[in-house]
Each structure stands twice: as C-alpha cells, then as structure tokens.
Short mmCIF file of C-alpha atoms in Angstrom, two decimals:
data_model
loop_
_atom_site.label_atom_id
_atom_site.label_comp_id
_atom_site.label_asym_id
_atom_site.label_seq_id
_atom_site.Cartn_x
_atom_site.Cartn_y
_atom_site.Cartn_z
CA UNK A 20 36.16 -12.09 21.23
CA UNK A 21 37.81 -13.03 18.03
CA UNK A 22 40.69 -15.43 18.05
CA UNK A 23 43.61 -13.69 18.45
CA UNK A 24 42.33 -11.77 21.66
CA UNK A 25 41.15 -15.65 22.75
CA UNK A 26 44.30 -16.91 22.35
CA UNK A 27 46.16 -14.46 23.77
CA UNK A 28 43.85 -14.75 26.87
CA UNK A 29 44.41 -17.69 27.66
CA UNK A 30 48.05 -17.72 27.17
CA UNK A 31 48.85 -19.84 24.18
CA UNK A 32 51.17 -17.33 22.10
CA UNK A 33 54.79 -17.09 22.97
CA UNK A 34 56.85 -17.32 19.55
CA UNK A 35 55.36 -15.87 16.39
CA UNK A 36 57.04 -15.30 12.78
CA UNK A 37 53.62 -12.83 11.94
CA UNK A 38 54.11 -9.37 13.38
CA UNK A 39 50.62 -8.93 14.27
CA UNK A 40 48.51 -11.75 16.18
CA UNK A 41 45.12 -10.17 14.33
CA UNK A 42 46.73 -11.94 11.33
CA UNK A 43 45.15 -15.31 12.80
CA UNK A 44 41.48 -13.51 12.66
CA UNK A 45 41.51 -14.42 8.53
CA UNK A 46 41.11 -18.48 8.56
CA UNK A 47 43.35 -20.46 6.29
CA UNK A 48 45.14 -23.52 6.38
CA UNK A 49 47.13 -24.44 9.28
CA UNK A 50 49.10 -28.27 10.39
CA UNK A 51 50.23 -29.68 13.50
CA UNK A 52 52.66 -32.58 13.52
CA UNK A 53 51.77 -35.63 15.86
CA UNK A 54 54.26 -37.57 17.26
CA UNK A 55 53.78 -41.75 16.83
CA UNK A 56 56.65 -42.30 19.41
CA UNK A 57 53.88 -43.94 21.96
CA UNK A 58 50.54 -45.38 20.97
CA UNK A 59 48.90 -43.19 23.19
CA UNK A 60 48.83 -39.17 23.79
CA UNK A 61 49.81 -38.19 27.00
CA UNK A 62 47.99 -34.86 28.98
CA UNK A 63 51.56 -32.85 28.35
CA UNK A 64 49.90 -33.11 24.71
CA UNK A 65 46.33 -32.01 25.17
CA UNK A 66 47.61 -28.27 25.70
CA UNK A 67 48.81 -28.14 22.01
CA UNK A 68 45.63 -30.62 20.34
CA UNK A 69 43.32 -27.76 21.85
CA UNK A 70 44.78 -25.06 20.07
CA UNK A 71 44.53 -27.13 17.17
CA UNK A 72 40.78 -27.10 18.01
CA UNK A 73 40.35 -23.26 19.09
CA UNK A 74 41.63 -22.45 15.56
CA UNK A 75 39.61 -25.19 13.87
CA UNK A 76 36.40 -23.73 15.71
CA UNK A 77 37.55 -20.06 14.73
CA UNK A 78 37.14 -21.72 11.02
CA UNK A 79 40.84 -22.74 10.32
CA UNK A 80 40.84 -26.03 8.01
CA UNK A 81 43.15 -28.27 10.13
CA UNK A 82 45.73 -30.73 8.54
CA UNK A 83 46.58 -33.37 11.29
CA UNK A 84 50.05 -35.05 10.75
CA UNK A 85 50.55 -38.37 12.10
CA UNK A 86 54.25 -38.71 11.73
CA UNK A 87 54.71 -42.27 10.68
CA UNK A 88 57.87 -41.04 8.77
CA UNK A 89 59.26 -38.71 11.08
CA UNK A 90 58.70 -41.29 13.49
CA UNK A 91 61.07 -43.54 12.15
CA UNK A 92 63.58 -41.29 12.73
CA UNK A 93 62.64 -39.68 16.28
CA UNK A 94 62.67 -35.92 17.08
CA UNK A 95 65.86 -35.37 19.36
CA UNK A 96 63.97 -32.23 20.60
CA UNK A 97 64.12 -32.18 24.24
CA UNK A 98 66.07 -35.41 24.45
CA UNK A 99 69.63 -36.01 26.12
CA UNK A 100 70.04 -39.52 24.67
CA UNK A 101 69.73 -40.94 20.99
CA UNK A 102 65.85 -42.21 20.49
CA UNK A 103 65.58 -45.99 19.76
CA UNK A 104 65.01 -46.23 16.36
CA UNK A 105 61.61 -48.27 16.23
CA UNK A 106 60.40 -50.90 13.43
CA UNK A 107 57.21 -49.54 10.49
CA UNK A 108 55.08 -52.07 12.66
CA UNK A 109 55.65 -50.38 15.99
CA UNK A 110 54.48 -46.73 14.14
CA UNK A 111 51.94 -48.35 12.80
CA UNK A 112 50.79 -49.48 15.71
CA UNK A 113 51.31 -45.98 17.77
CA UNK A 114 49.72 -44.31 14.83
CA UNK A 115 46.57 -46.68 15.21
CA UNK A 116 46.15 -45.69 18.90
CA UNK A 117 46.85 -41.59 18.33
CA UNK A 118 44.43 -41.40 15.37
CA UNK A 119 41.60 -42.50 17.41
CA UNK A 120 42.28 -40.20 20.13
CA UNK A 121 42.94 -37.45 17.86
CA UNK A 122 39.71 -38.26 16.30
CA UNK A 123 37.21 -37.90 19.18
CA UNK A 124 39.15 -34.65 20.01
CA UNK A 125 38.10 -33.02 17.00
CA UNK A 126 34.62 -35.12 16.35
CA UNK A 127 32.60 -32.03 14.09
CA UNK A 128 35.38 -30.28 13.01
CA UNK A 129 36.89 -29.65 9.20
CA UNK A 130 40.28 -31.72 9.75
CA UNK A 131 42.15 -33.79 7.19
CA UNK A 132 44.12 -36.55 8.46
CA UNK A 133 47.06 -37.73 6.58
CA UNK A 134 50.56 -39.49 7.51
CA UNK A 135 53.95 -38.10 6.41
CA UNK A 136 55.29 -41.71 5.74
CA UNK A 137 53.38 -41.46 2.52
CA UNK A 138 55.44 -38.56 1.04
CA UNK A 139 58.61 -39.33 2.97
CA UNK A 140 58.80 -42.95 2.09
CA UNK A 141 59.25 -42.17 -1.51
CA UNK A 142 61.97 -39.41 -1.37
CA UNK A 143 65.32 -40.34 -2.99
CA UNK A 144 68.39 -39.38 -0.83
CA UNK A 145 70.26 -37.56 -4.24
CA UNK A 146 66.56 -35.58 -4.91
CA UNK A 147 66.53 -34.41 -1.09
CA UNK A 148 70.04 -33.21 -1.10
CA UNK A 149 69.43 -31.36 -4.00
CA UNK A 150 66.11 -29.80 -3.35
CA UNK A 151 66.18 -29.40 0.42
CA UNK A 152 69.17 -30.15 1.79
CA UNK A 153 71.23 -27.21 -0.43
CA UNK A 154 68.50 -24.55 1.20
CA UNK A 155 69.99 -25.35 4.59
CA UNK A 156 73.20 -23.27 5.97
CA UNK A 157 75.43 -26.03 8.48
CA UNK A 158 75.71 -22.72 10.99
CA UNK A 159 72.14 -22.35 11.21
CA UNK A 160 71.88 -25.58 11.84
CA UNK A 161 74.33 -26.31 14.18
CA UNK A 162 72.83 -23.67 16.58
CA UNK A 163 69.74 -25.44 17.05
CA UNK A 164 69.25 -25.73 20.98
CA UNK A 165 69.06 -29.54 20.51
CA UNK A 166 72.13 -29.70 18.55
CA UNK A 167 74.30 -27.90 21.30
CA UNK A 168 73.24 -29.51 24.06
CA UNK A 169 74.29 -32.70 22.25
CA UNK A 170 77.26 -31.23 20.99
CA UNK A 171 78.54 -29.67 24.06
CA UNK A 172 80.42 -30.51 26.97
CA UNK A 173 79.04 -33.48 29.13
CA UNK A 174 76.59 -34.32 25.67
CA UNK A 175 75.84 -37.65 24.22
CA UNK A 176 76.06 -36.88 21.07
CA UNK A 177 73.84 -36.94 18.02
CA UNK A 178 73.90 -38.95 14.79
CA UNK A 179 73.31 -37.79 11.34
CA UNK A 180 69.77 -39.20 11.32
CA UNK A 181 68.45 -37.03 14.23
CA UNK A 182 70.92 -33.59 12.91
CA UNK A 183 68.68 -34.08 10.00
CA UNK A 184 65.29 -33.91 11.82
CA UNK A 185 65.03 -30.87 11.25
CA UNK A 186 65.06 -30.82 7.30
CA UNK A 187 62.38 -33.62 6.98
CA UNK A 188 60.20 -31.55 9.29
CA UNK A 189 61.01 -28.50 6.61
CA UNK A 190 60.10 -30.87 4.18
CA UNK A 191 57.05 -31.47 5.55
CA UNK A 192 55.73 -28.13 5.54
CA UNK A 193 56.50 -27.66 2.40
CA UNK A 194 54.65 -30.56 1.01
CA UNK A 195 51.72 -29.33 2.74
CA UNK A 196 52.03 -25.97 1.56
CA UNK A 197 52.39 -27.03 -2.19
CA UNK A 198 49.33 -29.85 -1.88
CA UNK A 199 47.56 -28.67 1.16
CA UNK A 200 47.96 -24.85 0.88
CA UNK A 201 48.96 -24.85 4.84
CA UNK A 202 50.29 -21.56 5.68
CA UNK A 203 50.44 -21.87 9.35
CA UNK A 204 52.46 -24.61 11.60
CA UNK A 205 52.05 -24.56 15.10
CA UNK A 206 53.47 -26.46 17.72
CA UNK A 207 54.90 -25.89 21.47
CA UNK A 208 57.98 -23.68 22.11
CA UNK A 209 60.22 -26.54 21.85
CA UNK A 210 59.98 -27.17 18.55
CA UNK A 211 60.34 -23.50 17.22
CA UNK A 212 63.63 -24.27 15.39
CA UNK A 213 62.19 -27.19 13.34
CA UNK A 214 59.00 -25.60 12.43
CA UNK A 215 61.53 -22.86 11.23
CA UNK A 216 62.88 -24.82 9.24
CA UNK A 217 60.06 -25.10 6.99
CA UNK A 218 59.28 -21.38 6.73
CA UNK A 219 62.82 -20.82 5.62
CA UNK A 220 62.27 -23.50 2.88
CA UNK A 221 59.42 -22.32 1.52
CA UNK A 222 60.60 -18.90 1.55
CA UNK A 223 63.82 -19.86 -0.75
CA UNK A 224 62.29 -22.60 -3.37
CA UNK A 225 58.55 -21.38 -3.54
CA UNK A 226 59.23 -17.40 -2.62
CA UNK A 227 56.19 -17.38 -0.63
CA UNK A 228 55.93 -16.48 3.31
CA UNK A 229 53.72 -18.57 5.59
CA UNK A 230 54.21 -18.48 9.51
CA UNK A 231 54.57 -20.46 12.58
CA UNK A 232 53.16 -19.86 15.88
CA UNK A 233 54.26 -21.84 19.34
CA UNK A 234 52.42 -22.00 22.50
CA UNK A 235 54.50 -21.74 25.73
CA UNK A 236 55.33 -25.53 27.11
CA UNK A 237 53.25 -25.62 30.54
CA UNK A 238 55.59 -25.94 33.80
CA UNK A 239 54.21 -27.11 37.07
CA UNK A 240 54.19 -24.06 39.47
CA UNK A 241 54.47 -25.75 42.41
CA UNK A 242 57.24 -28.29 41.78
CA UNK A 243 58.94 -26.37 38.39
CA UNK A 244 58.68 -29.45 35.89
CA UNK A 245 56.90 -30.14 32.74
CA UNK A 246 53.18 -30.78 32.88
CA UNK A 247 52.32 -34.32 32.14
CA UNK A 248 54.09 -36.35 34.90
CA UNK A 249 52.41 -38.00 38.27
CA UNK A 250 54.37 -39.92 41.02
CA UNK A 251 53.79 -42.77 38.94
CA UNK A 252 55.00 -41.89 35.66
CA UNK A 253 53.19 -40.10 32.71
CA UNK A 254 49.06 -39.96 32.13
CA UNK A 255 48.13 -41.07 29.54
CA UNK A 256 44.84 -40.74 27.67
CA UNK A 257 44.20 -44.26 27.18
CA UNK A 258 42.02 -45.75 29.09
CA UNK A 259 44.31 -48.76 29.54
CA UNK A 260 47.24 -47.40 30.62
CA UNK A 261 45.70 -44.72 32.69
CA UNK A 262 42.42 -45.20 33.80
CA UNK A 263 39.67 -42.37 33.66
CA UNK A 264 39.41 -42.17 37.67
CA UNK A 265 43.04 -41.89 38.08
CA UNK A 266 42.67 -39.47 35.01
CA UNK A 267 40.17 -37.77 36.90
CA UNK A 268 41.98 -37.38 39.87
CA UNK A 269 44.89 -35.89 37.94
CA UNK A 270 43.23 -32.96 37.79
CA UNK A 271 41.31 -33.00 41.11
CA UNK A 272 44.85 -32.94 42.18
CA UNK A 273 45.92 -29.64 40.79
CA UNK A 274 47.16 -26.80 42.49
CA UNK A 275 45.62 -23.39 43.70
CA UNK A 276 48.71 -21.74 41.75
CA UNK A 277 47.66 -23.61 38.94
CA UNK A 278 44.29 -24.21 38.35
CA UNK A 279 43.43 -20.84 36.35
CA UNK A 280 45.84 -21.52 33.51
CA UNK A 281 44.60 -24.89 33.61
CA UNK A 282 41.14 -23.97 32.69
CA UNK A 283 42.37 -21.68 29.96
CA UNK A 284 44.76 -24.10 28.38
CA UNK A 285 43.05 -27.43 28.89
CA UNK A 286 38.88 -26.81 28.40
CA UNK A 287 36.76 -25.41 25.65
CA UNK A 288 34.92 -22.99 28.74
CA UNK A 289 34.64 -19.66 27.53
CA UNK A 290 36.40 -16.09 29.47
CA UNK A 291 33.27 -15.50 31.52
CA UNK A 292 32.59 -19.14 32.68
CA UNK A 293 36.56 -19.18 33.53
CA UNK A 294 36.26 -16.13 35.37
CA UNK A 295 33.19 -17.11 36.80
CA UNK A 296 34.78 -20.16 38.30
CA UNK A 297 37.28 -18.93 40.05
CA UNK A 298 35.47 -16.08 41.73
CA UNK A 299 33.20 -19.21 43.15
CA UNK A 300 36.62 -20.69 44.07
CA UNK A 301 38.48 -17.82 45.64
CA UNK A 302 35.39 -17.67 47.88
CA UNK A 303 36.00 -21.25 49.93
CA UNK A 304 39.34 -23.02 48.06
CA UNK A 305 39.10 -25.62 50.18
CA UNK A 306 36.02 -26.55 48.56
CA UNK A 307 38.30 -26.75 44.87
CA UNK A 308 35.41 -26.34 43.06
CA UNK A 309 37.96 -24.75 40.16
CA UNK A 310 39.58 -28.35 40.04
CA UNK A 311 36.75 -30.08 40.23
CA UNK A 312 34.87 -28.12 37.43
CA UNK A 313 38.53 -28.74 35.83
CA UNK A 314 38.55 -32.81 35.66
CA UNK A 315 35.26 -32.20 34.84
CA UNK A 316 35.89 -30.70 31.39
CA UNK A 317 38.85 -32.45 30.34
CA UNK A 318 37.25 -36.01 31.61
CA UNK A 319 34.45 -35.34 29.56
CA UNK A 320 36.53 -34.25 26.90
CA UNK A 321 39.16 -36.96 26.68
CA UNK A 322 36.85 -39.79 27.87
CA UNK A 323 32.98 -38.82 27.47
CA UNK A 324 30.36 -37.54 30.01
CA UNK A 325 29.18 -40.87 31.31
CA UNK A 326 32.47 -41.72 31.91
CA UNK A 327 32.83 -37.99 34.08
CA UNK A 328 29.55 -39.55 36.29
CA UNK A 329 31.27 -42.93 36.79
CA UNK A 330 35.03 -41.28 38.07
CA UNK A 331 33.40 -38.45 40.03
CA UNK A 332 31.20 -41.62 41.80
CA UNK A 333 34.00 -43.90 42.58
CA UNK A 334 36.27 -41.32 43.82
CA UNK A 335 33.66 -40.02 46.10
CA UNK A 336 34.01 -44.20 47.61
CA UNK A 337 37.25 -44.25 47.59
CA UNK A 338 37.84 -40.71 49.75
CA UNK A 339 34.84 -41.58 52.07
CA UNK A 340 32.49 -39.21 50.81
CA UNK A 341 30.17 -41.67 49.66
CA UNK A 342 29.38 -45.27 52.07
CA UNK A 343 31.10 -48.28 50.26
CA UNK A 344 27.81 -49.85 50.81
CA UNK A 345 25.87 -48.03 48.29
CA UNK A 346 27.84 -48.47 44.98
CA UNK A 347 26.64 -50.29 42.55
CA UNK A 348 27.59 -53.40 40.60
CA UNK A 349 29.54 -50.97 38.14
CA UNK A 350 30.67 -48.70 40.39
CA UNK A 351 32.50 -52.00 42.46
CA UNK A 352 34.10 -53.36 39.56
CA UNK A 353 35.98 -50.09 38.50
CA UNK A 354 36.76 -49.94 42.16
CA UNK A 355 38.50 -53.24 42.18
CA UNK A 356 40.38 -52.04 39.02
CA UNK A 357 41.40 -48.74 40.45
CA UNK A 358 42.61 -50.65 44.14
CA UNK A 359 43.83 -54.07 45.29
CA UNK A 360 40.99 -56.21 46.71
CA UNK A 361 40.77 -59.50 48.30
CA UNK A 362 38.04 -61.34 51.00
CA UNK A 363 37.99 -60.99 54.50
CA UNK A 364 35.27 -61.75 57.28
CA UNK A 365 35.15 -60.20 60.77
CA UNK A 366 37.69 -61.34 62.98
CA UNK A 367 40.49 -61.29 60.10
CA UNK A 368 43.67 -59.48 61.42
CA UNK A 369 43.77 -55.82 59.94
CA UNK A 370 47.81 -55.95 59.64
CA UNK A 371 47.75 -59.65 57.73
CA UNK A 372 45.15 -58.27 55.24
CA UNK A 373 47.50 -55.33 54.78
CA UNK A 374 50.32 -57.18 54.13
CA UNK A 375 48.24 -59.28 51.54
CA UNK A 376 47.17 -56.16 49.62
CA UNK A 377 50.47 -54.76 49.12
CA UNK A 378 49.78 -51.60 51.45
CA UNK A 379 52.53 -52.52 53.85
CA UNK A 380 56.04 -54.68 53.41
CA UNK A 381 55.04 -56.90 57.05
CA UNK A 382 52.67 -57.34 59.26
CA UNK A 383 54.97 -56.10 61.90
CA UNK A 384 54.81 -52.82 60.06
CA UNK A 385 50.94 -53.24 59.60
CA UNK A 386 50.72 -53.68 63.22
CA UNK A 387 52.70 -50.40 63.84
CA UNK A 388 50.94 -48.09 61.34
CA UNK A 389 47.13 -49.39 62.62
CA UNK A 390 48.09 -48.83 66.28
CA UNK A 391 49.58 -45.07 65.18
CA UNK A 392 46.24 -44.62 63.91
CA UNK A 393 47.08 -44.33 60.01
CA UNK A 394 44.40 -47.53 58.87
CA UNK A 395 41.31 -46.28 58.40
CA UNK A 396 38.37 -48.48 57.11
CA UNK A 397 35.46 -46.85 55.17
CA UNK A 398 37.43 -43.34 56.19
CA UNK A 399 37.25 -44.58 59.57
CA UNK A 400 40.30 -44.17 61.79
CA UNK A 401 40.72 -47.86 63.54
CA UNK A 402 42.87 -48.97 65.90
CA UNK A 403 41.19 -52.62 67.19
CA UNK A 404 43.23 -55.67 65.62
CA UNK A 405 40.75 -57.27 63.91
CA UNK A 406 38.00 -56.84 61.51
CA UNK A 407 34.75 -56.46 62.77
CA UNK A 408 30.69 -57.15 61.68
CA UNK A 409 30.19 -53.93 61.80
CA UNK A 410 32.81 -52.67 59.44
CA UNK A 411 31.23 -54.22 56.39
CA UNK A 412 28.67 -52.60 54.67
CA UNK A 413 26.60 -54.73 51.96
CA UNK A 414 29.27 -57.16 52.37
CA UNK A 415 32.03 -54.69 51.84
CA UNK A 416 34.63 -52.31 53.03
CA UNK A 417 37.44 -50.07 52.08
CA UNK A 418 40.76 -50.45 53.95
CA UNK A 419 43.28 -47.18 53.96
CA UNK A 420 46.83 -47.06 54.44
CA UNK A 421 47.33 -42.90 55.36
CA UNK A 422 45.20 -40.40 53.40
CA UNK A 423 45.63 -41.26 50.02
CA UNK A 424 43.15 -42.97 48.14
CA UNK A 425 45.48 -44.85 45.93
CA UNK A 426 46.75 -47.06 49.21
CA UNK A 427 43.32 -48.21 49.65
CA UNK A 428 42.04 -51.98 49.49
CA UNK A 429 38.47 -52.95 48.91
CA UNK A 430 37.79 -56.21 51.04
CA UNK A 431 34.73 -58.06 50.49
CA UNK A 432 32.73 -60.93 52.46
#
C-alpha cells in the first residue's frame, strides 16, 4: 500500500492544496510545528505526531518545529480568550519537556529538530513589514475563522500580536523552505489558514509552489467533543501528570463507535492487523479486545513495553480481575500512587475508613452507600460494618466506592 492509499485509509486527509494525494508517494521535505504552550503533549496531539511518523517511515525527511518563538506569542487558533503571554524561561522549559517526548516518538527516524526562536528572535520589525508583512492582503486576513469569531458579536477580541500569528507562521515556512527545502506543512484542520499563509508567501517572494495537507481534528462520537479530554481534565503524556495506568485506561475506556478510527489514527498496526482486530472484536464486544489491543499500542508507544506489562497488571488489581494478594512489591507501590491508601485491621469500621480516604464526604453517607450495597472490598460486594480477617489478603485489601476503579482505596495491615 503506498502512502497516499495508507493515509487515506485511515482517515488522515481532509484539506489538501495538491490536487492529487499520489503526489505524497515522491518523499521530500515536509515540517510540523509543535506547540511549547505546556511542557507536556497531550493525546489530542498524538493523532497529528503519527502522521508525522507515517510520512517519515514512507521516507519523508521530517523537520520538527519546537515553537519557542511562536510560543511567545500564542496561536489564538481555537481560542475564545487572549493567551497569557508567557516568559523565554517558561518556553524553555515546555520546550525541554516536548522535545523529549517528541524524541522517543520518532527514535530511528531521519528528523531534524530545530526551534523557530532562533530565526524569529533576530527579525527586525521594519525588515518583516517589508518582506512579509506587504505579501499579506488585510481582507484575507481578516476572514480567518479565528479572527471572526474574535471580531464578531459576543467576541473578546484580539490584539495585534495574535492577528499577526498568522504571518510569523508564514514566515516560518518560508525559512524552512529557503534553508530546509520543506515543501510540505502539515498540521490538523484547525490550523489550515495559518499553514496557508506560508504557501501564499512563498508563492509571491520565491515563485515556487509547495503544499499543505491537514488531518481532520478527531471528535468523540459518543459525547461530540474534541479528543483529548477525561472527567478529570486533559491526558497528558507525561508520566507525572498523567500516569501510564490512568493512561492506559484512557484507552481501555474507549467506545465501540470509536475504537476503529482509533486504531487507524493512534497505532503504527498495519490494514490487515486493524481489520483483523475488529473482526475478533465484533465477535464478543464485551470482551473489548479492540480497546485493549488499543492501550496496548499507544502505551507501548508513548511509555515503553514494560511499562504496557506493569498498567495492564495493576489494572487487572484494581477491577478485581487479579487477587490484591498476589501483586508484587512494584505492582503495590504504583497501586498506592494510582489510589488513596491508608492502614486498617479487622474490626475497623468500613464507613470511617471511607471517610478517611476521601471516597465519601461522612460517615453517615459511608454508612448509607455500604448498606445499599455499593462498597465492595477486593470486588466483593459487602454489607457487614466492619472489616474483617478474612478480607485481607497478604496483609492487604482494596476498598470500592461503586464500580469505578478510580474510587478505590488500598488498605493495608
């Protein structure tokens, strides 16, 4: 399957400037732009890294981008309210974090690196009026989506630093196309009309067409929103501020509606293992062996295989599949990172050590849950009062609030 017919499997064209997709089966040059407004990626940008990788396999050179210049200035795509403008040490710092991410994703491939504050930092305001900014009509600009939305009724407003986004991004490409010989941005739908921006430029000051190509932004099916976002916020990649079983879970946790595109967007399996998958997985869904093959890949991906081993073994404790008495020394210390824990001995009342582990506001609600028969311990149902010998296994036990794992407690002797 060559490239174009890959891509176009899996779903990752939507806008295009090249009439016909085979144009991608010729490798040249191609850059993606990475943001440095967090020091970590989140999943809502692994979708866009990978196709930075399917092209670099297909024998692409890939230029990387860390945008410690654009940075400074924030992208308003997508945003309702002015950015807060953060300090070189704070991009610095984000930059620091994304590069090393960045860098296991594409461990093998033929990348260069580089960050746009080194170009940017050294343009003079009179130079980029003159050689950018005159190549720029104010209508075209002023029809960006981001721009009306700002603009219109009910909009915050934009400054003159984020209207001008745009033209450093052009900027950028065109720096890269004069030292780099990058004929190719790409980048998700949402930022079609600043990687525009750079085709036009180079078009009018170098007389020379190179393309852009955006991949569709990836919506939730079953609740309509962006991909990326949990009950609890954003997942992140770093291991810190997400941690690889709740990463894991993630995409245990994915829909039937869903879990297809999933494995096309978000794992380096091939058509026939893909297809193969889900003909396994249409036979019993309950069994989700499509999600679990899922967090699988992109674990393994994003956080290494032995890593995969160590989620797929604590989750199996924390949803009862596996006794709480077997886990190891490892497997209990992730555990007590993942849950709250505390001590208890038999006897203990169940609704006090509740209450102590944040899974209920009282005891009096404690009380009321256990006796509705929504405590479980060791994915045990329970309604006696207390704690007894026999719930603790190797000195151990796992108490539930409902069915989620996440309002569990791990109580030891």
């Amino acid at each position: 399957m060559t490239l174009s017919e890959e891509l176009a499997w899996r779903g990752l064209i939507k806008d295009k400037t090249f009439a016909d997709v085979q144009w991608l089966d010729q490798p040249k040059t191609f850059y993606l732009g990475i943001d440095a407004s967090a020091n970590s990626l989140q999943v809502g940008n692994l979708a866009i890294i990978l196709l930075a990788r399917r092209l670099a396999d297909a024998g692409w050179k890939a230029v990387l981008v860390m945008g410690g210049g654009t940075s400074l200035v924030g992208d308003p795509g997508g945003k309702t309210e002015e950015r807060q403008l953060m300090s070189r040490a704070d991009v610095e710092r984000n930059i620091a974090g994304v590069r090393a991410q960045v860098t296991k994703l594409f461990s093998g491939e033929n990348y260069l690196m580089v960050d746009n504050y080194d170009w940017l930092n050294d343009l003079k305001y009179l130079g980029l009026l003159r050689e950018v900014g005159k190549h720029f009509s104010m209508t075209e600009l002023m029809q960006r989506e981001f721009v009306t939305e700002r603009m219109g009724e009910g909009g915050s407003g934009i400054s003159y630093a984020e209207f001008s986004y745009s033209i450093v991004q052009g900027y950028d490409y065109w720096h890269l196309f004069k030292h780099n010989q990058a004929v190719l941005q790409i980048g998700g739908s949402d930022q079609w009309g600043n990687i525009l921006s750079g085709v036009a430029l180079i078009r009018k000051k170098e007389s020379a067409e190179v393309h852009a190509l955006c991949m569709p932004l990836i919506i939730n099916k079953a609740t309509g929103i962006k991909f990326g976002k949990s009950e609890g916020g954003a997942v992140w990649l770093d291991p810190a501020q997400t941690t690889p079983t709740q990463f894991y879970q993630f995409w245990i946790n994915t829909d039937d509606i869903d879990v297809e595109e999933y494995l096309k967007v978000f794992t380096l399996l091939s058509k026939e293992e893909v297809e193969h998958i889900m003909v396994e997985h249409t036979k019993d869904p309950g069994q989700r062996v499509a999600q679990v093959r899922l967090a699988e890949e992109v674990t393994a991906l994003v956080h290494g295989h032995d890593t995969v081993k160590l989620a797929e073994s604590v989750t199996d404790f924390l949803t009862g599949r596996s006794p709480i008495g077997e886990a190891s020394r490892q497997e209990i210390e992730v555990i007590r990172n993942e849950v709250a824990h505390t001590e208890g001995r038999p006897g203990d009342e169940i609704a006090d050590i509740l209450e102590r582990t944040g899974l209920v506001d009282s005891k009096t609600e404690g009380r009321r849950i256990r006796a509705a028969g929504g405590v479980y311990i060791n994915g045990e149902g329970v309604t006696s009062e207390t704690l007894d010998e026999s719930h603790f296994q190797n000195g151990r036990l796992l108490l539930r609030r409902g069915k989620a794992f996440k309002d569990s407690a791990l109580v030891e002797l």
